[in-house]
Amino acid sequence: MQVFESASELSTFLGKQRKDGKTIGFVPTMGALHEGHLSLITHARKENDLTVISIFINPTQFNNKEDLEKYPRVVEEDLVKLESIQSDVVFLPDVKEMYPEGVQSEKLDLNGLDTYMEGKFRPGHFEGVATIVKRFFEIIKPDRAYFGEKDFQQLLIIRHINNSLNLGIEIVAHPTERSRKGLALSSRNELLNPEEKEVSLIIPGTLEWARKNYSNYTPSGLKQAIAKRFENAFPKLEYVEISNSENLEPVHSWNEAEHVRIFIAAFTGKVRLIDNVSLF
Ligand code: AMP
């Protein structure tokens, strides 16, 4: 396993690999790796000759300073995990390497995809995500890049950037990996104690209930029923949204879109959790 900290050294190394006809996969992460990340990486390794995994906690995508400060940082453990699944190349840049001209987001056209849900509740979050992923794409120039459906809105925004900037990268979606009990795996779960993890199961439980029962409700009726389920729960519901899977526009009747997903964000104490599933 080769570890790079310098963007230019990584770029030179990958240039040589590309010349030798090797295909390059890319999996961006913020570390504190769990089985969700590892299965994303295994997916990428199957489809490419060489896979680059980045670990970088991107400051511009945190709208909340405390969230950035308490984000788990366990690079040594991450490297052991990456080694154990025979990873090829790890990129561990520091902030200066990724933001040589100062830590700020670029103004990129996100086609309004950032006006809903995470974009609404975390102002500036997606500008930060788009800026850093674009920079990674420029350094790594992957053939394929892999993103989890757990962050479905992010996945659509990356697809949009790839298309609008004509980057020609294949953006591959990977299904959400869950704990045995159904909680979507997330680095933020590390911040929950066992009891908090248990009560957080209301999130996947509610999504699963919605998947089975949505046709008995209108979309707004379903949202109300879900808000009610959370009324006396410990995780506090931040939003529930029912949206067209192609463009994230909220749907008001079931025949408005060919594919529809339901999204939830909730706080278990100070820890913010998000999850989503496809309804159809
Ligand atoms: P993060 O480290 O949280 O920025 O996530 C890095 C990548 O892993 C993103 O593409 C996420 O969508 C993906 N990811 C995170 N959690 C999961 C999960 N439970 N299942 C599948 N992919 C995930």
Coordinates of C-alpha atoms and ligand atoms in Angstrom, one line a residue:
M1 CA 0.0 0.0 0.0
Q2 CA 1.4 3.3 -1.0
V3 CA 0.6 6.5 1.0
F4 CA 1.0 9.9 -0.6
E5 CA 0.7 13.3 1.2
S6 CA 1.7 15.4 -1.8
A7 CA -0.7 16.1 -4.6
S8 CA 2.0 16.6 -7.2
E9 CA 3.7 13.3 -6.3
L10 CA 0.4 11.4 -6.4
S11 CA -0.4 13.0 -9.7
T12 CA 3.0 12.1 -11.2
F13 CA 2.7 8.5 -9.9
L14 CA -0.9 8.1 -11.4
G15 CA 0.3 9.6 -14.7
K16 CA 2.7 6.8 -15.1
Q17 CA 0.1 4.2 -14.2
R18 CA -2.3 5.7 -16.7
K19 CA 0.5 5.5 -19.4
D20 CA 0.8 1.8 -18.6
G21 CA -2.9 1.4 -19.5
K22 CA -4.1 1.1 -15.9
T23 CA -7.7 2.2 -15.0
I24 CA -8.0 4.3 -11.8
G25 CA -10.8 4.2 -9.3
F26 CA -11.3 6.9 -6.6
V27 CA -13.1 6.7 -3.2
P28 CA -13.1 10.0 -1.3
T29 CA -13.6 9.7 2.5
M30 CA -13.2 11.8 5.7
G31 CA -11.7 8.8 7.6
A32 CA -13.0 7.0 10.7
L33 CA -13.5 4.2 8.3
H34 CA -16.3 1.7 8.8
E35 CA -17.7 -1.2 6.8
G36 CA -19.6 1.2 4.6
H37 CA -16.4 2.8 3.4
L38 CA -14.7 -0.6 3.1
S39 CA -17.4 -2.1 0.9
L40 CA -17.3 1.1 -1.3
I41 CA -13.5 0.5 -1.6
T42 CA -13.9 -3.2 -2.4
H43 CA -16.5 -2.3 -5.1
A44 CA -14.0 0.1 -6.6
R45 CA -11.1 -2.4 -6.4
K46 CA -13.2 -4.9 -8.4
E47 CA -13.8 -2.5 -11.3
N48 CA -10.4 -0.8 -11.6
D49 CA -6.7 -1.7 -11.9
L50 CA -5.8 0.8 -9.2
T51 CA -7.9 2.4 -6.5
V52 CA -7.0 5.7 -4.7
I53 CA -8.6 6.3 -1.3
S54 CA -8.4 9.8 0.1
I55 CA -8.8 10.6 3.8
F56 CA -9.4 14.3 4.3
I57 CA -11.6 16.2 6.7
N58 CA -12.7 19.0 4.5
P59 CA -13.2 22.2 6.5
T60 CA -15.2 24.1 3.9
Q61 CA -18.1 21.6 4.1
F62 CA -18.7 22.0 7.8
N63 CA -21.1 24.9 8.5
N64 CA -20.7 24.2 12.3
K65 CA -17.3 24.6 13.9
E66 CA -18.1 22.3 16.8
D67 CA -19.1 19.5 14.3
L68 CA -15.7 19.9 12.6
E69 CA -13.8 19.9 15.9
K70 CA -15.4 16.8 17.2
Y71 CA -15.4 14.8 13.9
P72 CA -13.5 11.6 14.7
R73 CA -9.8 11.5 13.6
V74 CA -8.2 8.0 13.7
V75 CA -5.8 7.9 10.8
E76 CA -3.5 5.2 12.2
E77 CA -6.5 2.8 12.7
D78 CA -7.8 3.8 9.2
L79 CA -4.5 2.8 7.6
V80 CA -4.6 -0.6 9.4
K81 CA -8.1 -1.2 8.0
L82 CA -7.0 -0.1 4.5
E83 CA -4.0 -2.4 4.6
S84 CA -6.2 -5.3 5.7
I85 CA -8.3 -5.0 2.5
Q86 CA -5.2 -4.8 0.3
S87 CA -5.7 -1.1 -0.7
D88 CA -3.4 0.2 -3.4
V89 CA -3.0 3.9 -2.9
V90 CA -4.0 6.2 0.0
F91 CA -3.9 10.0 -0.3
L92 CA -3.6 11.9 3.0
P93 CA -3.2 15.5 2.1
D94 CA -3.2 18.3 4.7
V95 CA -5.3 21.5 4.4
K96 CA -2.6 23.5 2.6
E97 CA -2.2 20.8 0.0
M98 CA -5.9 20.9 -0.9
Y99 CA -6.4 24.7 -0.4
P100 CA -3.1 26.3 -1.6
E101 CA -4.9 29.5 -2.2
G102 CA -6.8 29.7 1.1
V103 CA -9.6 27.8 2.7
Q104 CA -12.7 28.8 0.8
S105 CA -15.3 27.3 -1.5
E106 CA -15.5 27.9 -5.2
K107 CA -18.7 29.3 -6.6
L108 CA -19.9 26.3 -8.6
D109 CA -23.3 25.9 -10.3
L110 CA -25.1 23.2 -8.5
N111 CA -28.3 23.5 -10.6
G112 CA -30.4 24.2 -7.5
L113 CA -29.8 20.7 -6.1
D114 CA -28.3 22.4 -3.0
T115 CA -31.5 24.3 -2.2
Y116 CA -33.1 21.3 -0.5
M117 CA -32.6 19.3 2.7
E118 CA -28.9 19.2 3.6
G119 CA -28.3 22.3 1.6
K120 CA -31.1 24.2 3.4
F121 CA -30.1 23.0 6.9
R122 CA -26.3 23.2 6.4
P123 CA -25.7 26.4 4.4
G124 CA -22.5 26.3 2.3
H125 CA -22.1 22.5 2.9
F126 CA -22.4 21.5 -0.7
E127 CA -20.3 24.3 -2.1
G128 CA -17.6 22.9 0.2
V129 CA -18.2 19.3 -1.0
A130 CA -18.3 20.3 -4.7
T131 CA -15.1 22.4 -4.3
I132 CA -13.1 19.6 -2.6
V133 CA -14.3 16.8 -4.9
K134 CA -13.5 18.9 -8.0
R135 CA -10.0 19.5 -6.7
F136 CA -9.6 15.7 -6.0
F137 CA -10.8 14.9 -9.5
E138 CA -8.3 17.4 -11.0
I139 CA -5.4 15.8 -9.1
I140 CA -6.4 12.1 -9.5
K141 CA -8.2 12.2 -12.9
P142 CA -10.0 8.9 -12.1
D143 CA -11.8 6.8 -14.6
R144 CA -14.5 6.0 -12.0
A145 CA -15.4 7.6 -8.6
Y146 CA -17.5 5.9 -6.0
F147 CA -20.1 7.5 -3.7
G148 CA -22.6 6.1 -1.2
E149 CA -26.3 6.4 -1.5
K150 CA -26.3 7.2 2.2
D151 CA -25.5 10.7 1.0
F152 CA -27.9 10.7 -1.9
Q153 CA -28.1 14.4 -2.3
Q154 CA -24.3 14.6 -2.5
L155 CA -24.2 11.8 -5.1
L156 CA -26.6 13.8 -7.4
I157 CA -24.6 17.0 -6.9
I158 CA -21.3 15.2 -7.8
R159 CA -23.0 13.7 -10.9
H160 CA -24.2 17.2 -11.9
I161 CA -20.7 18.7 -11.5
N162 CA -19.2 15.9 -13.5
N163 CA -21.6 16.5 -16.3
S164 CA -21.6 20.3 -16.3
L165 CA -17.8 20.5 -16.2
N166 CA -17.5 17.7 -18.7
L167 CA -15.1 15.8 -16.6
G168 CA -15.9 12.4 -18.2
I169 CA -15.7 10.4 -15.0
E170 CA -18.0 7.5 -14.4
I171 CA -19.8 8.3 -11.1
V172 CA -20.7 5.0 -9.5
A173 CA -23.4 4.8 -6.7
H174 CA -23.1 2.2 -3.9
P175 CA -26.0 1.2 -1.7
T176 CA -26.2 2.1 2.0
E177 CA -24.5 -0.4 4.3
R178 CA -26.2 -0.9 7.6
S179 CA -25.6 -2.4 11.0
R180 CA -27.2 -5.7 11.8
K181 CA -30.1 -3.8 13.3
G182 CA -30.5 -1.4 10.4
L183 CA -28.7 1.8 11.4
A184 CA -27.0 3.3 8.4
L185 CA -23.2 3.1 9.1
S186 CA -21.6 6.5 9.6
S187 CA -18.4 7.8 11.2
R188 CA -20.7 9.9 13.4
N189 CA -22.1 6.7 15.0
E190 CA -18.8 6.6 16.8
L191 CA -20.0 9.6 18.8
L192 CA -23.1 7.6 20.1
N193 CA -23.1 5.4 23.1
P194 CA -24.9 2.0 22.9
E195 CA -28.1 3.3 24.2
E196 CA -28.1 6.3 21.8
K197 CA -27.5 3.8 18.9
E198 CA -30.5 1.8 20.1
V199 CA -32.9 4.8 20.2
S200 CA -31.6 6.0 16.8
L201 CA -33.0 2.9 15.2
I202 CA -36.3 4.8 15.0
I203 CA -34.7 6.4 11.9
P204 CA -34.2 3.3 9.7
G205 CA -37.4 1.8 11.3
T206 CA -39.5 4.7 10.2
L207 CA -38.0 4.6 6.7
E208 CA -38.8 0.9 6.4
W209 CA -42.3 1.6 7.7
A210 CA -42.7 4.3 5.1
R211 CA -41.5 2.0 2.3
K212 CA -44.2 -0.5 3.2
N213 CA -47.1 1.9 3.9
Y214 CA -46.6 4.9 1.7
S215 CA -49.4 4.0 -0.7
N216 CA -52.0 4.5 2.1
Y217 CA -51.0 8.2 2.4
T218 CA -50.5 11.3 0.3
P219 CA -46.9 12.5 0.4
S220 CA -47.8 15.3 2.9
G221 CA -49.9 12.9 4.9
L222 CA -46.9 10.5 5.1
K223 CA -44.7 13.3 6.3
Q224 CA -47.2 14.2 9.0
A225 CA -47.5 10.6 10.1
I226 CA -43.7 10.4 10.4
A227 CA -43.4 13.7 12.3
K228 CA -45.9 12.2 14.7
R229 CA -43.8 9.0 15.2
F230 CA -40.9 11.2 16.2
E231 CA -43.0 13.4 18.6
N232 CA -42.0 11.6 21.8
A233 CA -38.8 10.0 20.5
F234 CA -35.3 10.9 21.7
P235 CA -33.9 11.6 18.3
K236 CA -35.3 14.9 17.3
L237 CA -36.5 15.1 13.7
E238 CA -34.9 17.9 11.8
Y239 CA -36.7 17.2 8.5
V240 CA -38.5 14.5 6.5
E241 CA -38.7 15.0 2.8
I242 CA -40.2 13.0 0.0
S243 CA -38.5 13.8 -3.3
N244 CA -38.1 13.0 -7.0
S245 CA -35.0 10.8 -7.1
E246 CA -33.8 12.5 -10.4
N247 CA -33.8 16.2 -9.3
L248 CA -34.8 16.1 -5.6
E249 CA -37.9 18.3 -6.1
P250 CA -40.4 17.6 -3.4
V251 CA -43.3 15.5 -4.7
H252 CA -46.9 16.3 -3.8
S253 CA -48.6 13.3 -5.3
W254 CA -47.2 9.8 -6.1
N255 CA -47.7 10.1 -9.9
E256 CA -45.5 13.2 -10.1
A257 CA -42.3 11.3 -10.5
E258 CA -41.1 7.9 -11.8
H259 CA -38.8 7.4 -8.9
V260 CA -39.2 8.7 -5.4
R261 CA -37.1 8.6 -2.2
I262 CA -37.7 9.5 1.4
F263 CA -35.1 11.4 3.4
I264 CA -34.7 11.9 7.2
A265 CA -32.3 14.0 9.3
A266 CA -32.5 13.8 13.0
F267 CA -30.4 14.7 16.1
T268 CA -29.6 12.1 18.7
G269 CA -28.4 14.5 21.3
K270 CA -25.8 16.6 19.5
V271 CA -25.1 14.0 16.8
R272 CA -26.8 14.6 13.5
L273 CA -27.8 11.5 11.5
I274 CA -29.1 11.3 8.0
D275 CA -30.7 8.4 6.1
N276 CA -32.8 7.7 3.0
V277 CA -34.5 4.9 1.1
S278 CA -36.1 4.5 -2.2
L279 CA -39.9 4.2 -2.1
F280 CA -40.2 3.2 -5.7
Ligands
AMP1 P1 -17.6 10.2 4.5 O1 -16.3 9.7 5.0 O2 -18.7 10.2 5.5 O3 -17.4 11.5 3.7 O4 -18.1 9.2 3.4 C1 -17.2 8.8 2.3 C2 -18.0 8.0 1.3 O5 -18.6 6.9 1.9 C3 -19.3 8.8 0.7 O6 -19.4 8.5 -0.6 C4 -20.4 8.2 1.6 O7 -21.6 8.4 0.9 C5 -20.0 6.8 1.7 N1 -20.6 6.2 2.8 C6 -20.7 6.6 4.1 N2 -21.5 5.8 4.9 C7 -21.9 4.8 4.0 C8 -22.7 3.7 4.2 N3 -23.2 3.4 5.4 N4 -22.9 2.9 3.2 C9 -22.4 3.2 2.0 N5 -21.6 4.2 1.7 C10 -21.3 5.0 2.7

